[in-house]
Short mmCIF file of C-alpha atoms and ligand atoms in Angstrom, two decimals:
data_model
loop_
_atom_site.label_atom_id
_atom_site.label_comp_id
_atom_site.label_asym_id
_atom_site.label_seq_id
_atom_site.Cartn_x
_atom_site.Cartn_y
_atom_site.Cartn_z
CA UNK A 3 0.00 0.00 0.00
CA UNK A 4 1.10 3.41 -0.50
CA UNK A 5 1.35 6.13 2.11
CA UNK A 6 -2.19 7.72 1.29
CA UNK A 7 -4.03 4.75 0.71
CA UNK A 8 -2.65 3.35 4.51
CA UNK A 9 -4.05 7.08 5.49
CA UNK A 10 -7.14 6.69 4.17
CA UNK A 11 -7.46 3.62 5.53
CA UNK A 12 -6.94 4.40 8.93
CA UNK A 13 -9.16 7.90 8.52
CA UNK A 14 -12.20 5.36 7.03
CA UNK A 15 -11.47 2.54 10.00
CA UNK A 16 -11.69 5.02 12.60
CA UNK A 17 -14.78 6.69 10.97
CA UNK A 18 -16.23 3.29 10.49
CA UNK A 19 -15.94 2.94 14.47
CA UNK A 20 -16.93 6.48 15.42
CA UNK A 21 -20.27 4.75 17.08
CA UNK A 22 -18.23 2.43 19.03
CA UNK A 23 -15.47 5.40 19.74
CA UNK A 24 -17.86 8.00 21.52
CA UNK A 25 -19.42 4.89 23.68
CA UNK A 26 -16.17 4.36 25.20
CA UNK A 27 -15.63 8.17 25.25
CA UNK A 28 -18.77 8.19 27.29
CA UNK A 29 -17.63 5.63 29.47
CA UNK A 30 -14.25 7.33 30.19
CA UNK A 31 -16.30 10.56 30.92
CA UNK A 32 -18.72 8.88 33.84
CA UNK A 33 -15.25 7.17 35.22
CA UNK A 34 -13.60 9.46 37.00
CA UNK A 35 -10.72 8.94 38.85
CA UNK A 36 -7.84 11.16 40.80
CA UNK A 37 -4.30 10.41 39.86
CA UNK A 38 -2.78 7.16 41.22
CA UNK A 39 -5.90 5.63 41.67
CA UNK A 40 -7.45 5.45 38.25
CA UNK A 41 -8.05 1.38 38.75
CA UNK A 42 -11.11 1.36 36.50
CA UNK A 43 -9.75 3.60 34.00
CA UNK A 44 -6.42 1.48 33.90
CA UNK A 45 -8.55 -1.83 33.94
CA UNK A 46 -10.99 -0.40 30.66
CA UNK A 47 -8.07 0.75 28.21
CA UNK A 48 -6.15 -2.52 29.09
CA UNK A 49 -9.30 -4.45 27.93
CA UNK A 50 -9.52 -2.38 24.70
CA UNK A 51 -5.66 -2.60 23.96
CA UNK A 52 -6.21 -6.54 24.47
CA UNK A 53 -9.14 -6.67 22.03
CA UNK A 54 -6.98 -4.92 19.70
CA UNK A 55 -4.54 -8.26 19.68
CA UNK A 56 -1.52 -5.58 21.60
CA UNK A 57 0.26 -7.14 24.64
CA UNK A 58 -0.38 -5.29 27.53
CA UNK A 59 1.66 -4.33 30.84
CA UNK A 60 -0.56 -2.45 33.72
CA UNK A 61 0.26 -1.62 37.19
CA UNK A 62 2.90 0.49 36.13
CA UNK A 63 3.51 3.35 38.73
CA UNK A 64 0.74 1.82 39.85
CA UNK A 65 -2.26 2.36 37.55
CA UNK A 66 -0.42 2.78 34.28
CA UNK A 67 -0.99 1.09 31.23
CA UNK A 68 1.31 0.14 28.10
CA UNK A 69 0.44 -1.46 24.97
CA UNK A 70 2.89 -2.35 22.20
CA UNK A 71 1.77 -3.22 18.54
CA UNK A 72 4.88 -4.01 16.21
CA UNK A 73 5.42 -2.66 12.61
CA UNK A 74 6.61 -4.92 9.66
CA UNK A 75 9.94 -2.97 10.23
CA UNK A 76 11.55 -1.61 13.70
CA UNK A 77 13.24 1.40 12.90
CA UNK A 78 11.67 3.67 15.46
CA UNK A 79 9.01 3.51 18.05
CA UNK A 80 6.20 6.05 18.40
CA UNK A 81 4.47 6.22 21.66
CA UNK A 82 0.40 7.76 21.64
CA UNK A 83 0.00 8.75 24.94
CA UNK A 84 -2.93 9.85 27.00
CA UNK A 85 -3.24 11.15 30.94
CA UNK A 86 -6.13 9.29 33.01
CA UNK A 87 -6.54 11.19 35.85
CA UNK A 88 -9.65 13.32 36.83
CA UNK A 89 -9.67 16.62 39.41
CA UNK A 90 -11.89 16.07 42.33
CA UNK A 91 -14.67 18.53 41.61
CA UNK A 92 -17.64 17.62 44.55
CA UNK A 93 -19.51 21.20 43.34
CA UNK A 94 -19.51 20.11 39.40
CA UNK A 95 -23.20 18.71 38.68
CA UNK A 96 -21.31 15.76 36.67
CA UNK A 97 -19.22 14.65 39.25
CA UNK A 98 -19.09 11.13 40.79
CA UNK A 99 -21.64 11.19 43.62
CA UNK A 100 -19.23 9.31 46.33
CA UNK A 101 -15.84 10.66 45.94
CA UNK A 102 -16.65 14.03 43.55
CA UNK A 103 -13.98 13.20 41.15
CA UNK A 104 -15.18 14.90 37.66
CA UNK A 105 -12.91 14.94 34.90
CA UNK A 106 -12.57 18.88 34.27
CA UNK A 107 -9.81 18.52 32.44
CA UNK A 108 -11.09 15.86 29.53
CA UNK A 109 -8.28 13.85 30.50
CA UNK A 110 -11.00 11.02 29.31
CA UNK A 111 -10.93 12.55 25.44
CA UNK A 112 -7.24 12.15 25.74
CA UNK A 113 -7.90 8.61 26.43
CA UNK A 114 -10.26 7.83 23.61
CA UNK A 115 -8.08 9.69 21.70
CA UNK A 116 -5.15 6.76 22.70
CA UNK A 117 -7.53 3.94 21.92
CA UNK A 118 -9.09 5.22 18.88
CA UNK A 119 -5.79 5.55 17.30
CA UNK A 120 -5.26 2.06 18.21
CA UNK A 121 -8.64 0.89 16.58
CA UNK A 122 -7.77 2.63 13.39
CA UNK A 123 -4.16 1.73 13.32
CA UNK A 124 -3.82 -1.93 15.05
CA UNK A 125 -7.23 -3.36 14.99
CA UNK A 126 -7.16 -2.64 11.05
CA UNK A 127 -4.04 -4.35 10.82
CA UNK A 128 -2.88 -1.23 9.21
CA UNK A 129 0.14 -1.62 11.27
CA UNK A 130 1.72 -4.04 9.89
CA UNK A 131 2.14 -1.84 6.89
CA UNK A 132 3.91 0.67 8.86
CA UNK A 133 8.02 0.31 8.96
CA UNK A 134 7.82 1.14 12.94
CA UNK A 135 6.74 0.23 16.62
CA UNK A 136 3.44 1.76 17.77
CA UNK A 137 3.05 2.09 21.76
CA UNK A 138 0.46 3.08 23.62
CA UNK A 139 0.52 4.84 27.32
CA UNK A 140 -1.95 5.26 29.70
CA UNK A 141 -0.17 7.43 31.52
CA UNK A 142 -1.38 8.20 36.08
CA UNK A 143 -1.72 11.69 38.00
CA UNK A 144 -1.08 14.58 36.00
CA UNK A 145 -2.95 16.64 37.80
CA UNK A 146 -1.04 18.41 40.97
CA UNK A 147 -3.92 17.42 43.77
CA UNK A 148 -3.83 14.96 46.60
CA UNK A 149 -0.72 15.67 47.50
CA UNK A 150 -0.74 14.30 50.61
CA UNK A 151 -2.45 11.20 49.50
CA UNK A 152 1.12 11.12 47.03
CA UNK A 153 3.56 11.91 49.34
CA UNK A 154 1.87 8.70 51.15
CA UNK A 155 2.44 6.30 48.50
CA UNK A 156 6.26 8.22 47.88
CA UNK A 157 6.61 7.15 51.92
CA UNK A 158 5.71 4.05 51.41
CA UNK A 159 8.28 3.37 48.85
CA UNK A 160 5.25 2.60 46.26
CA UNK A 161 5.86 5.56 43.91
CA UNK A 162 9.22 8.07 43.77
CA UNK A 163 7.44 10.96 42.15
CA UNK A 164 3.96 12.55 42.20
CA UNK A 165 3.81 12.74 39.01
CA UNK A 166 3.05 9.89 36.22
CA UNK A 167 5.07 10.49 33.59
CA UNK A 168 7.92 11.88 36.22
CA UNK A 169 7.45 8.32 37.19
CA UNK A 170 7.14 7.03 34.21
CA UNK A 171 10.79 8.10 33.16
CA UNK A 172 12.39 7.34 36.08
CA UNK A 173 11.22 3.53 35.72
CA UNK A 174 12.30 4.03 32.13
CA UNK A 175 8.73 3.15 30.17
CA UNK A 176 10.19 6.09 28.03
CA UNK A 177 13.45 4.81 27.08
CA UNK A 178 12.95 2.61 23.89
CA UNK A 179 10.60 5.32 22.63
CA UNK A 180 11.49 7.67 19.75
CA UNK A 181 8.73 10.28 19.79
CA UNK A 182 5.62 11.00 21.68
CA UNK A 183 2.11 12.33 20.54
CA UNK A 184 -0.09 13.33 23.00
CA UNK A 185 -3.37 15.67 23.30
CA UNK A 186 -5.54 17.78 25.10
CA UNK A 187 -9.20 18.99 24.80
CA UNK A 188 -9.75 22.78 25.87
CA UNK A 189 -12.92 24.18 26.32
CA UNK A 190 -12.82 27.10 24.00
CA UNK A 191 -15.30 25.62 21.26
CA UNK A 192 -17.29 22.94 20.45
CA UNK A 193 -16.58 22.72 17.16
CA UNK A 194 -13.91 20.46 15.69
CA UNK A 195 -11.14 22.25 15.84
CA UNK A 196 -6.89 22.30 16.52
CA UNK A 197 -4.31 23.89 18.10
CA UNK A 198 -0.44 23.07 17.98
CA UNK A 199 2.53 24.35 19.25
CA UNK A 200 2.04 26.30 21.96
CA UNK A 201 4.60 26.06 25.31
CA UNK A 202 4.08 26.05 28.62
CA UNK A 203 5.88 27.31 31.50
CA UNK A 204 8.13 24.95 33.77
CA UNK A 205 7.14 25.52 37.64
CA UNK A 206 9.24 24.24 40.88
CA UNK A 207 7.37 23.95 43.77
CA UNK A 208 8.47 24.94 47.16
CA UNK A 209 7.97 24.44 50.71
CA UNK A 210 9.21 27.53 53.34
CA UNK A 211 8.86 27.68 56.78
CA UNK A 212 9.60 30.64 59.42
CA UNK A 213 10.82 29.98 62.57
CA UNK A 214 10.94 32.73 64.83
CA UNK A 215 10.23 32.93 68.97
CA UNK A 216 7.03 32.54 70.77
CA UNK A 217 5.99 35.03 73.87
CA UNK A 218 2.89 37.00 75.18
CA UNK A 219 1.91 39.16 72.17
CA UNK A 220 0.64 41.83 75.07
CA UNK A 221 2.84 41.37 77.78
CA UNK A 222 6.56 40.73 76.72
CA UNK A 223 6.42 40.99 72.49
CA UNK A 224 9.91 42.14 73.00
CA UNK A 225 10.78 38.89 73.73
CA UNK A 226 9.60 37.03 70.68
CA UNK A 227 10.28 36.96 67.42
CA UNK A 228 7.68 37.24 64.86
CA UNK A 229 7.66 34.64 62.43
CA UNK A 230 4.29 36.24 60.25
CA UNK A 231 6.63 39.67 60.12
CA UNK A 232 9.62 37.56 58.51
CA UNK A 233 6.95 35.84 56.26
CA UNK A 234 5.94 39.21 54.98
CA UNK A 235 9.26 40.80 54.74
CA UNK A 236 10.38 38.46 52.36
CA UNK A 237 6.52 38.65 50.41
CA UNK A 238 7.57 42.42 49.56
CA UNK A 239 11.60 41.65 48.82
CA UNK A 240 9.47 39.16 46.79
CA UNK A 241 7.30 41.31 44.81
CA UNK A 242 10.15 44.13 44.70
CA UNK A 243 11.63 41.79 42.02
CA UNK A 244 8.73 41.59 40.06
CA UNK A 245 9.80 44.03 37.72
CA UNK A 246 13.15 42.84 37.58
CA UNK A 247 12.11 39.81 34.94
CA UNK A 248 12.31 39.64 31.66
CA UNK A 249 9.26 39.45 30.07
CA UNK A 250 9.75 36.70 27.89
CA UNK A 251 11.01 34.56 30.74
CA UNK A 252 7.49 34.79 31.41
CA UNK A 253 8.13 34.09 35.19
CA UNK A 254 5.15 33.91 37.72
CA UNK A 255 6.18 33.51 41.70
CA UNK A 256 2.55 31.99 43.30
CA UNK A 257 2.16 31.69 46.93
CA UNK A 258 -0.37 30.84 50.05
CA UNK A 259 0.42 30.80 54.01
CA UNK A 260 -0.43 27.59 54.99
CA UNK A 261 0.00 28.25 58.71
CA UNK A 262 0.45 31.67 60.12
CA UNK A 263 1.01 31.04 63.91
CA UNK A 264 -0.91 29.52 66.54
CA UNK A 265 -3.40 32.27 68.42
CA UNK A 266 -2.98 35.89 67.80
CA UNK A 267 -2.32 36.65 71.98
CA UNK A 268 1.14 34.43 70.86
CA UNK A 269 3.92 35.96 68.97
CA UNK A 270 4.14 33.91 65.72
CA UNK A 271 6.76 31.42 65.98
CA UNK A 272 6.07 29.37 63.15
CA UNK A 273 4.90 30.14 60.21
CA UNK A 274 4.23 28.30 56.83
CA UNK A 275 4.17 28.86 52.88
CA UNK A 276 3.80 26.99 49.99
CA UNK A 277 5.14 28.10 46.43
CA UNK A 278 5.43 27.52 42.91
CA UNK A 279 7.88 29.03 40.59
CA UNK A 280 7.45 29.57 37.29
CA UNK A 281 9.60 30.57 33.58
CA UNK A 282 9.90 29.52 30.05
CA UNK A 283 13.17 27.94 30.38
CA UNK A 284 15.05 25.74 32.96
CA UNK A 285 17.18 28.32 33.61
CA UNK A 286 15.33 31.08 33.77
CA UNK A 287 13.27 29.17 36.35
CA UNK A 288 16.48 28.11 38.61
CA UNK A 289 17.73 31.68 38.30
CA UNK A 290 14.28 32.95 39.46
CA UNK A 291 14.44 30.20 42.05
CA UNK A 292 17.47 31.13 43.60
CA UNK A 293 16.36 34.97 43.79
CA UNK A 294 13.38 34.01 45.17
CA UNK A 295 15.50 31.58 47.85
CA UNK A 296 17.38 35.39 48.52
CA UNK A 297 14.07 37.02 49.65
CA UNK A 298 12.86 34.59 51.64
CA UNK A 299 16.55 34.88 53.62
CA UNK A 300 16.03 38.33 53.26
CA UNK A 301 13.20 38.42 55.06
CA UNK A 302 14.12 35.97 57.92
CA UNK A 303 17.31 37.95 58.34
CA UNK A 304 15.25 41.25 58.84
CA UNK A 305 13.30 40.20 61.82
CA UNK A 306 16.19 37.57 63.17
CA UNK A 307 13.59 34.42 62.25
CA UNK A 308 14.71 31.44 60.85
CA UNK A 309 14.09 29.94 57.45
CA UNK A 310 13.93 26.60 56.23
CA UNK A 311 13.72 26.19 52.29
CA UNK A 312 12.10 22.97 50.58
CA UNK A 313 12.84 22.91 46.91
CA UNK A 314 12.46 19.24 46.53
CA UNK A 315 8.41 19.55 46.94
CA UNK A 316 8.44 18.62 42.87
CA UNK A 317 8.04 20.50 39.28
CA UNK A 318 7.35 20.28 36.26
CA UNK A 319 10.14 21.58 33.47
CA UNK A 320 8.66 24.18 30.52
CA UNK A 321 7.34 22.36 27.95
CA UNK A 322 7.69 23.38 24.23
CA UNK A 323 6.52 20.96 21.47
CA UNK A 324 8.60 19.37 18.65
CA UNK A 325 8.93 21.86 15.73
CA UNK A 326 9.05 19.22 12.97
CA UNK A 327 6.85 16.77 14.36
CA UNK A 328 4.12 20.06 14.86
CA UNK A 329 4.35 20.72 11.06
CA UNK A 330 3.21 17.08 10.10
CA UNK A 331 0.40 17.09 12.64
CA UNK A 332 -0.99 20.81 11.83
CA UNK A 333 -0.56 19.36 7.87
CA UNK A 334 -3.13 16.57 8.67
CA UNK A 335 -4.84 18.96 10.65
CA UNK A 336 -5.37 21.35 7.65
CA UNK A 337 -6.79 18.41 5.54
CA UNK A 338 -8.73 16.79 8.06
CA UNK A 339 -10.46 19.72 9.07
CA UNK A 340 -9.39 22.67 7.04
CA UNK A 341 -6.96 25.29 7.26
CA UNK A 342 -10.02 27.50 8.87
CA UNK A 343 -10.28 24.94 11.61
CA UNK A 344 -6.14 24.36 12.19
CA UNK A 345 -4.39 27.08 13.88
CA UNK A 346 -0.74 26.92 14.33
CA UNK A 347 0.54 28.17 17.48
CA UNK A 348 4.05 27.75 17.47
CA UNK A 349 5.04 31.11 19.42
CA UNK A 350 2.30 31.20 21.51
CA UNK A 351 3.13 30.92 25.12
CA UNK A 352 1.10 29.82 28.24
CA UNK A 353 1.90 30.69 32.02
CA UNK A 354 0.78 27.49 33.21
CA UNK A 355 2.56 24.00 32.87
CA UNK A 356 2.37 20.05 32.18
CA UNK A 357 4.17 17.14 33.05
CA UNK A 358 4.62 16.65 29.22
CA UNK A 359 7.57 18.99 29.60
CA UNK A 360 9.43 16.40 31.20
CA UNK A 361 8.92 14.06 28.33
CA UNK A 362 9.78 16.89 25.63
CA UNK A 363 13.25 17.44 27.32
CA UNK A 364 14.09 13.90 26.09
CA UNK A 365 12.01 12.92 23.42
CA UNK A 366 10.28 14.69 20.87
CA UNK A 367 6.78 15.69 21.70
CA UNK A 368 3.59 17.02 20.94
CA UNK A 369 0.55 18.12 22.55
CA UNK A 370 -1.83 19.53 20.48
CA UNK A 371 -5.43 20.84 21.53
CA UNK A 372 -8.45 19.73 20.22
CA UNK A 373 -12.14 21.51 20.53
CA UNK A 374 -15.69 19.94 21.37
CA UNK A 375 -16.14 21.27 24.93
CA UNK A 376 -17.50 23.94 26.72
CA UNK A 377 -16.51 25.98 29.95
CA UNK A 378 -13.10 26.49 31.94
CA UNK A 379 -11.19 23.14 31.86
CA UNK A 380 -11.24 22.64 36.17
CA UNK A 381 -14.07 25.17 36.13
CA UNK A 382 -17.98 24.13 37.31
CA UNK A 383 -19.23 24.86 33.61
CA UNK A 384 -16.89 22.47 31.47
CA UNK A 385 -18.68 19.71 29.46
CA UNK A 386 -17.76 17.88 26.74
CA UNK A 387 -20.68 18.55 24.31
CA UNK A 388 -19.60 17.78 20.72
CA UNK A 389 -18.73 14.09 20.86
CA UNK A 390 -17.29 13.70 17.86
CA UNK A 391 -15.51 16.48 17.81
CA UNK A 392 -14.19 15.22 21.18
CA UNK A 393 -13.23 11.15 20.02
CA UNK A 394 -13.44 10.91 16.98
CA UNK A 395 -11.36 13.53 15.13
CA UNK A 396 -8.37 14.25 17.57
CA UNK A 397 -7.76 9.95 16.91
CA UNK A 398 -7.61 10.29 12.90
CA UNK A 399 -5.23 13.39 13.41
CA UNK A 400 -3.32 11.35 15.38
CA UNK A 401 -3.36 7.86 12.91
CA UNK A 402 -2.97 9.79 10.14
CA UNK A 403 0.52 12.03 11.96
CA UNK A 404 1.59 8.28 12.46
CA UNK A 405 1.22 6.98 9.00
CA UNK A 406 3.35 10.01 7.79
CA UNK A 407 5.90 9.22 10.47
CA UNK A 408 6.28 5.72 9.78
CA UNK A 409 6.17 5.12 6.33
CA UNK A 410 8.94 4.77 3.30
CA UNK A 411 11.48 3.39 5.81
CA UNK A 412 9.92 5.97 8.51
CA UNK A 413 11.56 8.50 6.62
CA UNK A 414 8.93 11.11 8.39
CA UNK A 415 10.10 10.07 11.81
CA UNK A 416 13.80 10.09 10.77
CA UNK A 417 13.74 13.17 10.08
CA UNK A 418 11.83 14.03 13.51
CA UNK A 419 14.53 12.35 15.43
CA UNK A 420 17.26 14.09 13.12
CA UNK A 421 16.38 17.69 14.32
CA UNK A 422 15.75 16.96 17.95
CA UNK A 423 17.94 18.47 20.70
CA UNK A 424 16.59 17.05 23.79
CA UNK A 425 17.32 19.33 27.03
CA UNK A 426 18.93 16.35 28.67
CA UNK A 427 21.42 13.61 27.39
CA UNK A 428 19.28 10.80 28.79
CA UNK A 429 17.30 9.76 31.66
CA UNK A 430 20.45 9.49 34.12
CA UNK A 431 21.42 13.42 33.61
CA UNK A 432 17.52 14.26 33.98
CA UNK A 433 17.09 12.67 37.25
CA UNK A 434 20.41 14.32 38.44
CA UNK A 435 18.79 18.00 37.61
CA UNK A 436 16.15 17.17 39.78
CA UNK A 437 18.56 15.72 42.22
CA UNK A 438 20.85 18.25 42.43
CA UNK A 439 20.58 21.38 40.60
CA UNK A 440 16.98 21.97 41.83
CA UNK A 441 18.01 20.76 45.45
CA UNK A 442 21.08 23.26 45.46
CA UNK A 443 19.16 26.16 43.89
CA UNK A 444 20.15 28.32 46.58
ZN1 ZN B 510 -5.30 18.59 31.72
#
C-alpha cells in the first residue's frame, strides 16, 4: 500500500468505528478517577488494547498502562500517549456522587483519543504496513492534587514521584521510545477544531517555613520573634523583584500561608508557605528560584527568624513541542479539518505548565489541543458537548501524523529524530537535575 491509501485507511477505519469510539468516550467521561488511583480507567483501556490483539503491561507506577503493537519494520518507536486522571470537583453537577472526582480537564478525550488511534491503526491491521513500533501509554496523576495522599504512596516506597510520567521516566517506560504524541481537549469551542505548538511554563514547587520565637503578644512581644513579620518581609523583597524579569522569561512567583502562627495573643513562631515558581526555560526558572530563595533569607534575616527552604516539593520543566513533528500534525490537521479549523501556534506561550515537559526534554513531543467542549477546563461549567468532535477527530489526526511518520522506511520520523535536541542527554542526567541542581538552587 502506499502512504495515502494506509491514510485513508486508517481515517475510514476510525470513521467506520466512530459509534463504538464515543461509547467508550462516554464511558471514560462517567469514570472518573484522581491520579494514582485510576483502577477502573487502567482496567478499561487494558481491555480495549487486548481486544486490539496488543500485549499489555498495567500496574505500572501503579495504575499505568502500556500497549505495544509491532510494525513490519523496527526502525523507530512512536508512543500515543494519554493522561487518566480526573480533578476532584464535589460542586460540578457531573461529578461522581461518592468521591466528587469529575474529569474537568477531559483527560477522558485524551484517552479515547489513545484507543481510537489504536482501533484505526492496530485493529485494522494497518500496522503491519507501517516500517515502525506503535506504543500506547496510559499514563497516572497529572494533575497536581492529593498531594498528601502522594507523598503517602512516595513514603511508602510505592511511587518516587507525584507525578506519572515523572514516574514514568524514572522507571524508564520512556526509554525505547522515539517520539511522543499526545493531546488535550480545551474548552474554548465545540466545534472540531486544533491547536499546535504552543509552550508552557516549567514551575518548581516549594515548601518555606519561618521559625521565629514565641511570647505574650501583650505582655513581653519584645521577647519574641515574629515569624508572620519575617513571612511578609520576604513577600515584599518578593514582589520588589517583580519588575526585575524579563518578560519573555514569562516568570510567575505563586504563593499561600499555609499556617500563620498559633493564636494571635502568641507571637508567631512558626509560620508556613507553599510556592510555585514559574519561567519559560530551565534556567530562567532556577535563576528565578534562587532569587526568590534570597528574599525569603532576606526576610528571615530582617526580623532575626529562621528559614527553612524545601525545593524538593516537585516540578514540572517548561514544555515546548517538537517543531518538525508540529508541522506534520498541523498538515493533517489542515486536511482533516481545514486550514479554517487548524491554527498553528508555534510562538504562543502559556503561564501554566504540564508534566509533558518532562517528556519533551528527552524525546520529541507534541501536545496539540483539540475543541468539542465547553466551559473552563477545572471550572464548574466544562462539558464535553460535541462528541465527535471530542473522540473521533483528535484519533484520525493522530493515525494519520503516524502513518506520515512511519512510512517509506519511517523516513517522516527520521527526520523528527534528526532535528531533535533534547534538554537532557538521557534519563540518568535528567534525574540528576532534579537531584541536584533543583536541590542546590540556593
Ligand atoms: Zn489537563
Amino acid at each position: 500500500m502506499t502512504k495515502s491509501e494506509i491514510k485513508k485507511a486508517a481515517l475510514d477505519a476510525i470513521e467506520a468505528c466512530r459509534g463504538e469510539l464515543i461509547g467508550m468516550g462516554r464511558d471514560l467521561y462517567a469514570m472518573p478517577e484522581t491520579g494514582f488511583r485510576e483502577e477502573k480507567t487502567s482496567a478499561y483501556i487494558k481491555q480495549v488494547f487486548e481486544a486490539c490483539g496488543m500485549s499489555v503491561r498495567d500496574r505500572i507506577a501503579l495504575t499505568g498502562v502500556r500497549a505495544v503493537a509491532p510494525g513490519r519494520a523496527h526502525i523507530v518507536n512512536v508512543a500515543v500517549m494519554g493522561e487518566m486522571d480526573a480533578l476532584l470537583m464535589p460542586s460540578h453537577a457531573r461529578c461522581d456522587p461518592v468521591t466528587g472526582a469529575f474529569h474537568g480537564c477531559g483527560h477522558s478525550a485524551q484517552l479515547t483519543t489513545v484507543l481510537g488511534t489504536a482501533l484505526g491503526l492496530v485493529r485494522s491491521g494497518l500496522v503491519k504496513e507501517l516500517d515502525g513500533d506503535l506504543t500506547f501509554l496510559g499514563v497516572p496523576a497529572e494533575e497536581s492534587i492529593e498531594l498528601e495522599y502522594r507523598r503517602g504512596l512516595v513514603k511508602a516506597g510505592k511511587i518516587n514521584s507525584v507525578s506519572g510520567k515523572q514516574e514514568f521516566i524514572r522507571l524508564g517506560e520512556f526509554d525505547d521510545i522515539d517520539m511522543v504524541l499526545c493531546s488535550h481537549i480545551m474548552g474554548q469551542t465545540a466545534d472540531a477544531h486544533s491547536w499546535i505548538g504552543h509552550s508552557w511554563n516549567g514551575v518548581l514547587n516549594k515548601s518555606v517555613r519561618f521559625r521565629g520565637k514565641g511570647a505574650h503578644a501583650g505582655l513581653a512581644p519584645h521577647d519574641g520573634i515574629n515569624a508572620l513579620e519575617a513571612a511578609l518581609c520576604a513577600m515584599n523583597s518578593i514582589n520588589a523583584l517583580r519588575e526585575s524579569f524579563r518578560d519573555d522569561d514569562h516568570v510567575r512567583i505563586h504563593y499561600i500561608v499555609t499556617k500563620g502562627g498559633d493564636s494571635p495573643n502568641i507571637v508567631p513562631d512558626d509560620v508556613r508557605m507553599e510556592f510555585g515558581v514559574r519561567a519559560a526555560t530551565v534556567e530562567a526558572m532556577t535563576a528565578a528560584n534562587a532569587r526568590v530563595n534570597r528574599a525569603l533569607r532576606c526576610g528571615a534575616e530582617s526580623v532575626g527568624a529562621q528559614v527553612d527552604i524545601d525545593d524538593a516539593a516537585g516540578g514540572y520543566l517548561p514544555c515546548r513541542q517538537d517543531r518538525a513533528l508540529g508541522e506534520l500534525y498541523l498538515a493533517n490537521a489542515r486536511e482533516v479539518l481545514g486550514a479554517e479549523n487548524a491554527e498553528d501556534a508555534f510562538g504562543s506561550h502559556r503561564g501554566s505548565s504540564t508534566d509533558c515537559g518532562d517528556v519533551a526534554s528527552l524525546v520529541p513531543l507534541i501536545h496539540p489541543y483539540f475543541g468539542g467542549a465547553v466551559g473552563t477546563p477545572h471550572g464548574n461549567e466544562f462539558d464535553i458537548v460535541n462528541e465527535y468532535a471530542a473522540y473521533v477527530v483528535p484519533a484520525k489526526l493522530a493515525a494519520a501524523t503516524i502513518v506520515d511518520l512511519l512510512c517509506d522506511g519511517a523516513k517522516g520520523a527520521l527526520g523528527v529524530k534528526r532535528e531533535f535536541v533534547p534538554a537532557f542527554s538521557g534519563r540518568e542526567e535528567y534525574l540528576a537535575y532534579f537531584r541536584d541542581v533543583l536541590g542546590a538552587a540556593e
